[in-house]
Coordinates of C-alpha atoms in Angstrom, one line a residue:
M308 CA 83.8 98.8 124.6
N309 CA 80.1 98.1 124.1
R310 CA 79.6 95.4 121.5
F311 CA 76.7 97.1 119.9
V312 CA 78.7 100.5 119.6
L313 CA 81.7 98.4 118.1
A314 CA 79.5 96.8 115.6
T315 CA 77.9 100.0 114.5
V316 CA 81.4 101.7 114.1
L317 CA 82.5 98.8 112.0
A318 CA 79.4 98.8 109.8
I319 CA 79.7 102.5 109.3
T320 CA 83.5 102.1 108.4
C321 CA 82.7 99.4 106.0
L322 CA 79.9 101.2 104.3
G323 CA 82.0 104.2 104.1
T324 CA 84.9 102.3 102.4
A325 CA 82.4 100.7 99.9
A326 CA 81.1 104.0 99.0
M327 CA 84.5 105.5 98.3
A328 CA 85.7 105.5 94.7
G329 CA 89.3 105.5 93.7
V330 CA 92.0 104.6 96.3
T331 CA 90.9 101.9 98.8
E332 CA 92.3 100.4 102.0
E333 CA 93.7 97.5 100.1
D334 CA 95.5 99.9 97.8
L335 CA 97.0 101.6 100.8
L336 CA 98.0 98.3 102.3
K337 CA 99.8 97.3 99.2
D338 CA 101.4 100.7 98.4
Q339 CA 105.0 99.6 98.7
E340 CA 104.7 96.7 96.2
S341 CA 102.6 98.8 93.7
T342 CA 105.3 100.4 91.8
E343 CA 103.1 102.5 89.4
N344 CA 101.7 104.7 92.4
V345 CA 102.9 106.4 95.5
L346 CA 99.9 106.6 97.8
T347 CA 101.4 107.1 101.2
N348 CA 103.9 109.1 103.0
G349 CA 106.7 106.9 103.5
M350 CA 106.1 104.9 100.2
G351 CA 104.2 102.5 102.6
R352 CA 102.6 102.9 105.9
N353 CA 105.4 101.1 107.6
L354 CA 107.6 104.1 106.4
Q355 CA 110.4 101.9 105.1
R356 CA 110.8 104.4 102.0
Y357 CA 111.8 101.3 100.0
S358 CA 110.9 100.6 96.4
P359 CA 111.1 97.1 94.8
L360 CA 111.9 98.6 91.4
E361 CA 115.1 97.4 89.8
I362 CA 114.9 99.1 86.4
L363 CA 117.2 101.8 87.8
N364 CA 120.3 100.2 89.2
K365 CA 124.0 100.7 90.1
D366 CA 125.1 100.2 86.6
N367 CA 122.7 102.6 84.9
V368 CA 121.9 105.1 87.3
K369 CA 124.6 107.4 85.7
N370 CA 122.0 107.6 82.9
L371 CA 119.4 109.3 85.0
V372 CA 118.2 112.5 83.2
P373 CA 115.7 115.3 84.0
A374 CA 112.2 114.7 82.7
W375 CA 110.6 117.9 83.9
A376 CA 110.8 120.5 86.6
F377 CA 107.9 122.4 88.2
S378 CA 108.1 125.7 90.0
L379 CA 105.9 126.5 93.0
G380 CA 106.0 130.0 91.7
G381 CA 105.2 133.3 93.3
E382 CA 107.0 134.7 96.5
K383 CA 106.0 132.1 98.8
Q384 CA 109.0 129.8 99.3
R385 CA 110.9 129.1 102.4
G386 CA 111.5 125.3 103.1
Q387 CA 110.0 122.6 101.0
E388 CA 109.8 119.4 103.0
S389 CA 107.0 117.6 101.2
Q390 CA 106.9 114.1 99.9
P391 CA 105.1 113.9 96.5
L392 CA 102.3 111.6 95.9
V393 CA 101.6 109.7 92.6
Y394 CA 98.2 108.6 91.5
D395 CA 96.4 108.0 88.1
G396 CA 98.7 110.0 86.0
M397 CA 99.0 113.0 88.5
M398 CA 101.6 114.0 91.0
Y399 CA 100.4 115.8 94.2
I400 CA 102.5 117.9 96.3
T401 CA 102.2 120.3 99.3
G402 CA 104.2 123.6 99.4
S403 CA 105.2 126.0 102.2
Y404 CA 102.5 128.4 103.5
S405 CA 99.9 125.4 103.3
R406 CA 99.5 125.1 99.5
M407 CA 98.8 122.1 97.5
Y408 CA 99.4 121.5 93.7
A409 CA 98.3 118.7 91.3
I410 CA 100.7 118.2 88.3
D411 CA 100.2 116.3 85.1
L412 CA 102.8 113.3 85.4
K413 CA 103.9 113.2 81.9
T414 CA 104.4 116.9 81.2
G415 CA 105.0 118.7 84.6
K416 CA 102.3 121.1 83.9
E417 CA 100.1 122.4 86.6
V418 CA 96.4 121.1 86.7
W419 CA 95.1 122.9 89.9
Q420 CA 96.5 124.6 92.9
Y421 CA 94.9 125.2 96.3
D422 CA 96.1 128.0 98.9
A423 CA 94.9 127.8 102.3
R424 CA 94.8 131.5 103.0
L425 CA 96.4 131.5 106.4
P426 CA 95.1 133.9 109.0
E427 CA 97.3 136.4 110.8
G428 CA 98.9 135.4 113.9
I429 CA 100.0 131.7 113.1
L430 CA 102.7 130.5 115.5
P431 CA 104.7 127.8 113.6
C432 CA 107.9 126.8 115.4
C433 CA 110.1 125.7 112.6
D434 CA 109.4 127.5 109.4
V435 CA 106.3 127.5 107.2
I436 CA 106.7 124.0 105.9
N437 CA 104.5 121.2 105.1
R438 CA 105.4 117.6 104.8
G439 CA 102.8 116.1 102.6
A440 CA 99.3 114.7 102.0
A441 CA 97.3 111.5 101.9
I442 CA 95.0 110.0 99.4
F443 CA 91.9 107.9 100.0
G444 CA 88.8 107.4 97.8
D445 CA 88.5 110.3 95.4
N446 CA 89.9 112.8 98.1
I447 CA 93.3 114.0 99.0
Y448 CA 93.9 115.3 102.6
F449 CA 96.5 117.8 104.0
G450 CA 97.0 120.0 107.1
T451 CA 97.5 123.6 107.4
L452 CA 99.6 125.9 109.6
D453 CA 96.5 127.2 111.4
A454 CA 95.9 123.7 112.8
R455 CA 93.2 122.5 110.4
I456 CA 92.8 119.3 108.2
L457 CA 91.1 119.6 104.7
A458 CA 89.8 117.1 102.2
L459 CA 90.1 118.2 98.5
D460 CA 88.7 116.5 95.4
L461 CA 91.6 114.8 93.6
K462 CA 90.5 116.1 90.2
T463 CA 89.3 119.6 90.9
G464 CA 91.2 120.7 94.2
K465 CA 87.8 121.9 95.5
V466 CA 87.2 121.7 99.3
K467 CA 85.1 118.7 100.3
W468 CA 85.5 119.4 104.1
N469 CA 87.5 121.6 106.4
K470 CA 88.0 120.8 110.0
K471 CA 89.7 122.5 112.9
I472 CA 92.2 120.4 114.8
A473 CA 93.0 122.9 117.5
D474 CA 93.2 126.6 118.2
Y475 CA 96.2 128.3 116.4
K476 CA 96.0 131.3 118.7
E477 CA 97.1 128.9 121.6
G478 CA 100.2 127.9 119.7
Y479 CA 98.8 124.9 117.8
S480 CA 99.8 124.3 114.1
Y481 CA 100.0 121.2 111.9
T482 CA 102.6 120.4 109.5
A483 CA 102.7 116.7 109.2
A484 CA 101.3 114.3 106.5
P485 CA 98.0 112.7 107.6
L486 CA 97.8 108.8 107.8
I487 CA 94.6 106.9 106.4
V488 CA 93.9 103.7 108.1
N489 CA 90.5 102.0 107.6
G490 CA 88.5 104.9 106.4
L491 CA 89.8 107.1 109.2
V492 CA 92.1 110.1 108.7
V493 CA 94.6 110.1 111.5
T494 CA 96.3 113.5 112.5
G495 CA 98.8 114.6 115.2
N496 CA 99.5 118.4 116.1
S497 CA 102.4 120.8 116.3
G498 CA 103.2 123.3 118.9
G499 CA 105.3 121.8 121.7
E500 CA 107.1 125.1 122.1
F501 CA 103.9 126.8 123.4
G502 CA 102.7 124.5 126.2
I503 CA 100.1 122.8 124.2
V504 CA 99.0 119.2 124.8
G505 CA 100.1 116.7 122.1
E506 CA 97.2 114.6 120.7
V507 CA 96.2 112.2 118.0
Q508 CA 92.8 112.4 116.4
A509 CA 90.9 110.2 114.2
R510 CA 88.2 111.3 111.5
D511 CA 85.8 109.9 109.3
A512 CA 87.4 110.3 105.8
E513 CA 84.0 110.9 104.2
T514 CA 82.7 113.5 106.4
G515 CA 85.6 114.6 108.5
E516 CA 83.7 114.2 111.7
L517 CA 85.7 113.1 114.8
V518 CA 85.8 109.5 115.9
W519 CA 88.3 109.5 118.6
T520 CA 90.9 111.6 120.2
R521 CA 93.9 110.5 122.3
P522 CA 96.0 113.2 124.2
M523 CA 99.6 112.1 124.8
I524 CA 100.0 113.7 128.3
E525 CA 98.9 112.0 131.5
G526 CA 95.9 113.5 133.2
N527 CA 94.1 114.5 129.8
M528 CA 90.9 112.8 128.7
G529 CA 90.5 111.0 125.4
T530 CA 87.3 111.0 123.6
Y531 CA 85.3 108.4 121.5
M532 CA 82.2 109.1 119.3
G533 CA 81.7 112.5 121.0
K534 CA 82.0 111.4 124.6
E535 CA 85.0 110.9 127.1
S536 CA 86.6 107.6 127.0
T537 CA 89.5 107.0 129.1
M538 CA 92.1 109.3 130.7
T539 CA 95.6 109.0 129.3
G540 CA 97.7 107.4 132.1
T541 CA 97.1 108.2 135.7
L542 CA 96.6 111.7 137.0
N543 CA 99.9 113.1 138.5
A544 CA 101.6 109.9 138.4
T545 CA 104.6 111.4 136.5
W546 CA 103.8 115.1 136.5
P547 CA 103.8 117.5 139.5
G548 CA 100.6 119.6 140.2
D549 CA 98.7 120.9 137.2
M550 CA 101.8 120.8 134.7
W551 CA 100.0 118.0 132.8
K552 CA 97.6 120.7 131.6
T553 CA 100.4 122.4 129.6
G554 CA 102.7 119.5 129.3
G555 CA 103.7 119.5 125.5
G556 CA 104.2 116.2 124.1
A557 CA 103.3 117.4 120.5
T558 CA 102.7 114.7 117.9
W559 CA 104.1 116.9 115.2
L560 CA 105.6 114.3 112.9
G561 CA 102.6 112.1 112.4
G562 CA 102.7 108.4 112.6
S563 CA 103.0 104.9 110.9
Y564 CA 100.8 101.9 110.8
D565 CA 101.7 98.3 111.5
A566 CA 99.0 96.2 109.6
D567 CA 100.5 92.9 111.2
T568 CA 99.5 94.1 114.6
D569 CA 96.8 96.6 113.8
T570 CA 98.7 99.5 115.5
L571 CA 99.1 103.0 114.9
I572 CA 102.6 104.3 116.3
F573 CA 103.0 108.0 117.0
G574 CA 105.8 109.6 118.8
A575 CA 105.3 112.6 121.3
G576 CA 107.6 115.5 121.5
N577 CA 109.5 117.3 124.3
P578 CA 107.7 118.0 127.7
A579 CA 107.0 121.5 128.3
P580 CA 108.7 123.6 129.4
W581 CA 112.2 122.6 128.5
N582 CA 113.3 123.3 132.0
S583 CA 113.2 120.0 133.5
H584 CA 113.6 121.3 137.1
L585 CA 110.1 122.7 137.0
R586 CA 108.7 119.3 136.2
N587 CA 110.4 117.4 139.2
A588 CA 112.6 115.9 136.6
G589 CA 115.9 117.6 137.4
T590 CA 117.3 115.0 139.6
P591 CA 116.3 111.3 140.2
V592 CA 113.1 110.9 142.2
E593 CA 111.2 108.1 143.7
G594 CA 109.8 105.5 141.1
N595 CA 109.1 107.3 137.8
K596 CA 107.7 110.5 139.3
G597 CA 109.7 112.7 137.0
D598 CA 109.3 110.8 133.8
N599 CA 106.7 113.2 132.4
L600 CA 104.7 110.5 130.4
Y601 CA 104.1 110.2 127.6
A602 CA 106.3 113.0 126.3
A603 CA 109.4 111.9 124.4
S604 CA 107.8 108.6 123.9
R605 CA 106.6 106.3 121.1
V606 CA 103.1 105.2 121.7
G607 CA 101.2 102.3 120.1
I608 CA 97.5 103.1 119.7
D609 CA 94.4 101.0 118.7
P610 CA 93.2 102.7 115.4
K611 CA 89.5 101.7 116.1
T612 CA 89.2 103.3 119.6
G613 CA 92.2 105.3 120.3
E614 CA 93.1 103.5 123.3
I615 CA 96.7 103.1 124.1
K616 CA 98.2 99.7 123.7
W617 CA 101.8 100.3 124.8
H618 CA 104.3 102.9 125.1
F619 CA 108.2 103.3 125.1
Q620 CA 109.8 106.4 126.5
T621 CA 113.1 107.2 124.9
T622 CA 114.1 110.0 127.2
P623 CA 112.6 110.0 130.6
R624 CA 113.1 113.0 132.7
E625 CA 113.9 114.9 129.4
G626 CA 115.7 118.1 129.5
W627 CA 117.6 118.8 126.3
D628 CA 114.5 119.1 123.9
F629 CA 114.9 115.4 122.8
D630 CA 111.5 115.0 121.2
G631 CA 110.4 111.5 120.7
V632 CA 108.5 112.0 117.5
N633 CA 110.9 110.3 114.9
E634 CA 109.4 107.8 112.8
V635 CA 109.0 104.2 113.9
V636 CA 109.7 101.8 111.0
G637 CA 108.5 98.2 111.0
F638 CA 110.9 95.6 109.7
V639 CA 111.9 91.9 110.0
D640 CA 115.4 91.3 111.6
K641 CA 118.0 88.7 110.5
D642 CA 116.5 86.1 112.6
G643 CA 112.9 86.5 111.4
N644 CA 111.8 88.6 114.3
K645 CA 109.2 91.4 113.7
R646 CA 110.8 94.6 115.0
Y647 CA 110.4 98.4 115.0
A648 CA 113.3 100.8 114.6
T649 CA 113.4 104.4 115.3
A650 CA 116.6 106.7 115.4
D651 CA 116.0 109.2 118.2
R652 CA 116.9 112.8 118.4
N653 CA 118.8 111.8 121.7
G654 CA 121.4 110.1 119.4
F655 CA 120.5 106.5 120.1
F656 CA 119.1 104.0 117.4
Y657 CA 116.4 101.8 119.2
V658 CA 115.0 98.5 118.2
L659 CA 111.6 97.5 119.8
N660 CA 109.5 94.3 119.7
R661 CA 106.4 94.9 117.4
A662 CA 104.1 92.8 119.4
D663 CA 104.1 95.0 122.5
G664 CA 106.6 97.8 122.0
K665 CA 109.2 96.2 124.4
F666 CA 112.8 97.4 124.3
V667 CA 115.1 95.0 122.4
S668 CA 118.3 97.2 121.8
A669 CA 119.8 100.5 121.5
H670 CA 123.1 101.8 119.9
P671 CA 124.5 105.4 119.4
F672 CA 124.5 106.6 115.8
V673 CA 126.1 109.9 116.3
K674 CA 129.5 110.6 118.0
E675 CA 130.3 112.1 121.4
I676 CA 127.0 111.7 123.0
N677 CA 127.6 113.1 126.5
W678 CA 124.1 113.6 128.2
A679 CA 123.9 109.8 128.9
K680 CA 126.6 107.1 129.3
G681 CA 124.6 104.7 127.4
I682 CA 121.2 102.7 127.6
D683 CA 120.5 100.2 130.2
E684 CA 118.9 96.6 129.8
N685 CA 115.4 98.0 130.2
G686 CA 115.8 100.9 127.6
R687 CA 116.3 103.7 130.0
P688 CA 119.2 106.2 129.8
I689 CA 122.2 106.1 132.2
Y690 CA 122.4 109.8 132.7
N691 CA 125.4 112.1 133.1
E692 CA 123.6 114.3 135.5
E693 CA 126.6 116.9 135.1
N694 CA 125.5 117.4 131.6
R695 CA 121.9 118.2 132.5
P696 CA 121.3 122.2 132.5
G697 CA 121.1 123.2 135.9
A698 CA 118.1 124.7 137.8
P699 CA 117.4 128.4 137.4
D700 CA 119.6 130.4 140.1
A701 CA 117.8 133.4 141.6
A702 CA 121.3 134.7 142.6
A703 CA 122.4 134.7 139.0
E704 CA 121.9 137.5 136.4
G705 CA 118.6 136.7 134.7
G706 CA 118.0 133.8 137.0
K707 CA 120.2 131.7 134.6
G708 CA 121.1 128.2 135.8
Q709 CA 124.4 126.5 135.3
Q710 CA 125.2 126.2 131.5
V711 CA 126.5 122.8 130.1
F712 CA 127.7 121.6 126.8
A713 CA 125.5 118.8 125.7
V714 CA 125.7 116.4 122.6
P715 CA 123.7 116.1 120.5
S716 CA 122.2 119.6 120.2
F717 CA 118.5 120.1 120.6
L718 CA 118.0 119.7 116.9
G719 CA 119.0 116.2 117.5
G720 CA 121.3 113.5 116.2
K721 CA 118.5 113.0 113.9
N722 CA 115.6 115.5 113.5
W723 CA 112.3 115.1 111.4
M724 CA 114.1 113.9 108.3
P725 CA 113.2 110.3 107.5
M726 CA 115.6 107.4 107.2
A727 CA 115.0 104.4 104.8
Y728 CA 115.4 100.7 105.2
N729 CA 116.5 98.3 102.4
Q730 CA 114.9 94.9 102.3
K731 CA 117.8 93.5 100.4
T732 CA 120.9 94.9 102.4
G733 CA 119.0 94.8 105.8
L734 CA 120.5 98.2 106.6
F735 CA 118.8 101.5 107.7
Y736 CA 120.2 104.6 105.9
V737 CA 120.0 107.3 108.6
P738 CA 120.4 111.0 107.8
S739 CA 122.1 112.5 111.0
N740 CA 124.1 115.6 112.2
E741 CA 127.2 115.9 114.4
W742 CA 126.7 118.9 116.6
G743 CA 126.3 120.0 120.2
M744 CA 125.1 122.8 122.2
D745 CA 125.5 125.2 125.1
I746 CA 122.3 125.0 127.0
W747 CA 121.0 126.5 130.3
N748 CA 117.7 127.0 132.1
E749 CA 115.9 130.1 132.9
P750 CA 112.8 131.0 135.0
I751 CA 109.6 130.6 132.9
S752 CA 105.8 130.6 133.6
Y753 CA 103.0 129.5 131.2
K754 CA 101.1 132.2 129.2
K755 CA 98.5 131.1 126.5
G756 CA 99.9 131.5 123.1
A757 CA 103.5 132.6 124.2
A758 CA 106.7 130.5 123.9
Y759 CA 107.0 128.2 127.0
L760 CA 110.7 127.1 127.0
G761 CA 112.5 128.2 130.1
A762 CA 115.9 127.6 128.4
G763 CA 118.6 129.1 126.2
F764 CA 121.0 127.6 123.8
T765 CA 123.6 128.0 121.2
I766 CA 124.3 125.0 118.6
K767 CA 128.0 124.4 117.6
P768 CA 129.5 122.0 115.2
L769 CA 131.6 119.2 116.7
F770 CA 134.0 119.0 113.8
E771 CA 135.6 121.4 111.4
D772 CA 135.0 119.6 108.1
Y773 CA 131.5 118.3 108.3
I774 CA 128.3 118.5 110.3
G775 CA 125.8 116.3 108.2
S776 CA 126.4 112.4 108.2
L777 CA 124.4 109.9 106.2
K778 CA 125.1 106.5 108.0
A779 CA 124.2 103.0 106.7
M780 CA 123.4 101.0 110.0
D781 CA 123.0 97.5 110.8
P782 CA 119.9 97.4 113.2
N783 CA 121.0 94.1 114.6
T784 CA 124.5 95.0 115.8
G785 CA 124.4 99.0 115.7
E786 CA 127.5 98.8 113.3
V787 CA 127.7 101.7 110.8
K788 CA 128.8 100.0 107.6
W789 CA 129.5 103.2 105.7
E790 CA 129.2 107.1 106.2
Y791 CA 128.9 110.0 103.8
K792 CA 130.0 113.3 105.5
N793 CA 128.6 116.6 104.4
G794 CA 129.7 120.1 105.1
A795 CA 126.0 121.6 105.9
P796 CA 123.6 119.8 108.1
L797 CA 121.4 117.1 106.4
W798 CA 117.8 118.0 106.6
G799 CA 116.0 116.0 103.9
G800 CA 114.5 112.5 103.7
V801 CA 116.2 109.1 102.3
M802 CA 114.9 106.7 99.9
S803 CA 116.4 103.2 99.0
T804 CA 115.5 100.9 96.1
A805 CA 115.9 97.1 95.2
G806 CA 118.3 98.3 92.5
G807 CA 120.9 98.9 95.2
L808 CA 120.6 102.5 95.5
V809 CA 120.1 105.2 98.1
F810 CA 118.8 108.7 97.3
T811 CA 119.0 111.9 99.4
G812 CA 119.7 115.5 99.0
T813 CA 122.0 118.1 100.7
P814 CA 121.4 121.7 101.7
E815 CA 124.0 122.6 99.1
G816 CA 121.5 121.5 96.5
E817 CA 122.9 118.3 95.4
F818 CA 120.7 115.3 94.7
I819 CA 122.6 112.2 95.1
A820 CA 122.3 108.4 94.4
F821 CA 124.7 106.2 96.6
D822 CA 125.7 102.5 96.2
A823 CA 123.5 100.9 99.0
D824 CA 126.3 98.4 99.9
T825 CA 129.4 100.6 99.9
G826 CA 128.1 104.3 100.0
E827 CA 130.0 105.1 96.8
K828 CA 128.5 108.2 95.2
L829 CA 127.1 107.0 91.7
W830 CA 125.4 109.9 90.4
S831 CA 124.3 113.5 91.4
F832 CA 122.4 116.5 90.1
Q833 CA 122.7 120.3 91.3
T834 CA 119.1 121.6 91.9
G835 CA 119.8 125.1 92.5
S836 CA 118.6 125.3 96.0
G837 CA 119.0 123.2 99.3
I838 CA 117.2 119.9 99.5
V839 CA 115.1 119.4 102.6
G840 CA 112.3 117.3 100.7
Q841 CA 111.6 113.6 100.5
P842 CA 112.5 111.7 97.3
I843 CA 110.2 109.1 95.7
T844 CA 110.4 106.7 92.8
W845 CA 107.8 105.0 90.4
E846 CA 107.3 103.1 87.2
Q847 CA 105.7 104.9 84.2
D848 CA 105.3 103.3 80.7
G849 CA 108.0 100.9 81.5
E850 CA 110.6 103.5 82.8
Q851 CA 111.7 104.3 86.3
Y852 CA 111.2 107.9 87.5
V853 CA 112.6 109.7 90.6
S854 CA 111.4 113.0 92.0
V855 CA 112.4 115.4 94.8
M856 CA 111.5 118.9 96.0
S857 CA 114.2 121.4 96.3
G858 CA 113.8 124.4 98.4
W859 CA 116.0 125.5 101.4
G860 CA 114.5 126.2 104.9
G861 CA 113.2 124.4 107.9
A862 CA 114.5 124.7 111.4
V863 CA 118.3 125.0 110.8
P864 CA 118.2 128.6 109.4
L865 CA 115.8 129.7 112.1
W866 CA 117.4 127.9 115.1
G867 CA 120.8 126.8 114.0
G868 CA 123.0 129.5 115.8
E869 CA 126.6 129.4 114.6
V870 CA 125.5 126.6 112.4
A871 CA 123.1 128.7 110.7
K872 CA 125.7 131.4 110.1
K873 CA 127.8 128.6 108.4
V874 CA 125.1 128.0 105.7
N875 CA 123.5 131.4 105.3
Y876 CA 124.9 131.7 101.7
L877 CA 122.3 129.0 100.7
N878 CA 119.5 130.1 98.3
Q879 CA 115.7 129.5 98.8
G880 CA 113.8 127.9 96.0
G881 CA 110.6 126.1 95.2
M882 CA 111.0 123.3 92.7
V883 CA 110.0 119.9 91.9
W884 CA 112.8 118.0 90.0
T885 CA 111.6 114.7 88.2
F886 CA 114.2 112.5 86.6
K887 CA 113.9 109.3 84.5
L888 CA 115.9 106.5 83.2
P889 CA 115.1 106.3 79.3
K890 CA 114.3 103.0 78.0
Q891 CA 117.3 103.1 75.4
L892 CA 119.7 103.9 78.3
A893 CA 118.3 101.2 80.9
S894 CA 120.9 98.6 79.7
A895 CA 123.7 101.0 78.8
N896 CA 127.0 100.7 80.7

């Protein structure tokens, strides 16, 4: 980059940060250790979802009691996947249908509400959910289902700016929590089932103006300061013909930030269409021609310029809808090495080197995986090609290709629901599901704004007595230290604390605290609706609080097939439940 341009950008960034009141870059950097606030999605931009608080612990968690509950009200419910944020005496949550609420932290009373007023014709893949917001300066930022990003005033909820990420009429949407880094609002996009192109965008937090864009699919051009920068990858290096123009790779879960290496890490979803035979990926080809980069990958990005530093593709030649978007969590292993961990939709738990994203190890975290025999020394799958759905057959009814039964299902060994890492135990707590699918390929052609799958599927449970499985996993060895089995699929986030606790919720509505070392259930509370939200904890007036959103929905009721029928009795809802450990009970046995 030109030195003058770089100096100008840095000067603008510094001036913008200095002019911002309220939350600073330093505050975001220290979010995990600051126990009175929760400023970021993931309780820290490394997404460990770990709190150093120890007021609440294994001995006294049984004394955790409700403090207040807040209803999202109205008829707009469906899935509530948001993670609350806490700042300056207020809680901020996003709700289904692109709504935001500010709640008084002491009373649970609504202070303001914002409704995005969505247009007709939005095309969300997997429910009308929203996964959270971001705070910087005196603004709060969140995205909408019609693929926009907004900045609202923290105190009043009034719109500061409202910018378009992409065209919702083409199938784009946005559901993730934005990420703030050095005065930039960084967003991804959703819509991988519609033949869109995954992209990461960075905007000036004060004005909303674009600084850079980085497409995830080879052949597409990035931009910097309003001009074309570099092409992603090499044109047609791993894609046939013009398929890179509709290649998928949606960045629909957002990203993390590693301050040690000054790197954004975003995941890219499935290549489009699902039918791998149309992408020269159905059978092994020379070199990596059929890999379809950078779909199904984790990508390290320079936050200043949007240039790609490194990539790691979890599922080259992807053909089962094994998105590569799952969160990348920075941690330090038992030998003091700085690593990343990510539990992929394909059923394998990967450890990567933080300096360059290189492969370190991979271990299965769900049972009976059959699409691959394992992962080789370079991190590439060792395929079971007989478990790849067959090419469309012109002679078959409807052109249907050979059907196979593949494990895990397309909803993944782990889907979007975030895992947690405990710095004391050194374990990851991974919410997973044990299921497979009948899957087959069909003919398909691209049409703007229409579904672009080229596949059919039916999800089936693997075991009669459970589907959901919360696993405590050692990232160094891949050993599962303990497992909690749940009848319905797990679809909510996990949080861990220095007090030796692990919190998560179930679709049956139960909010649970486990012993982080043993998996023993120590406390639970019935919230009245399925939990697909993300728990948080903070300290207030010397007492420790825990909060989670309750409201059944998400992808399982929409896409789950036989599994969806199994849990169709579950009620929708829209509540924030907040609990506290009263001071007088903190030392009670």
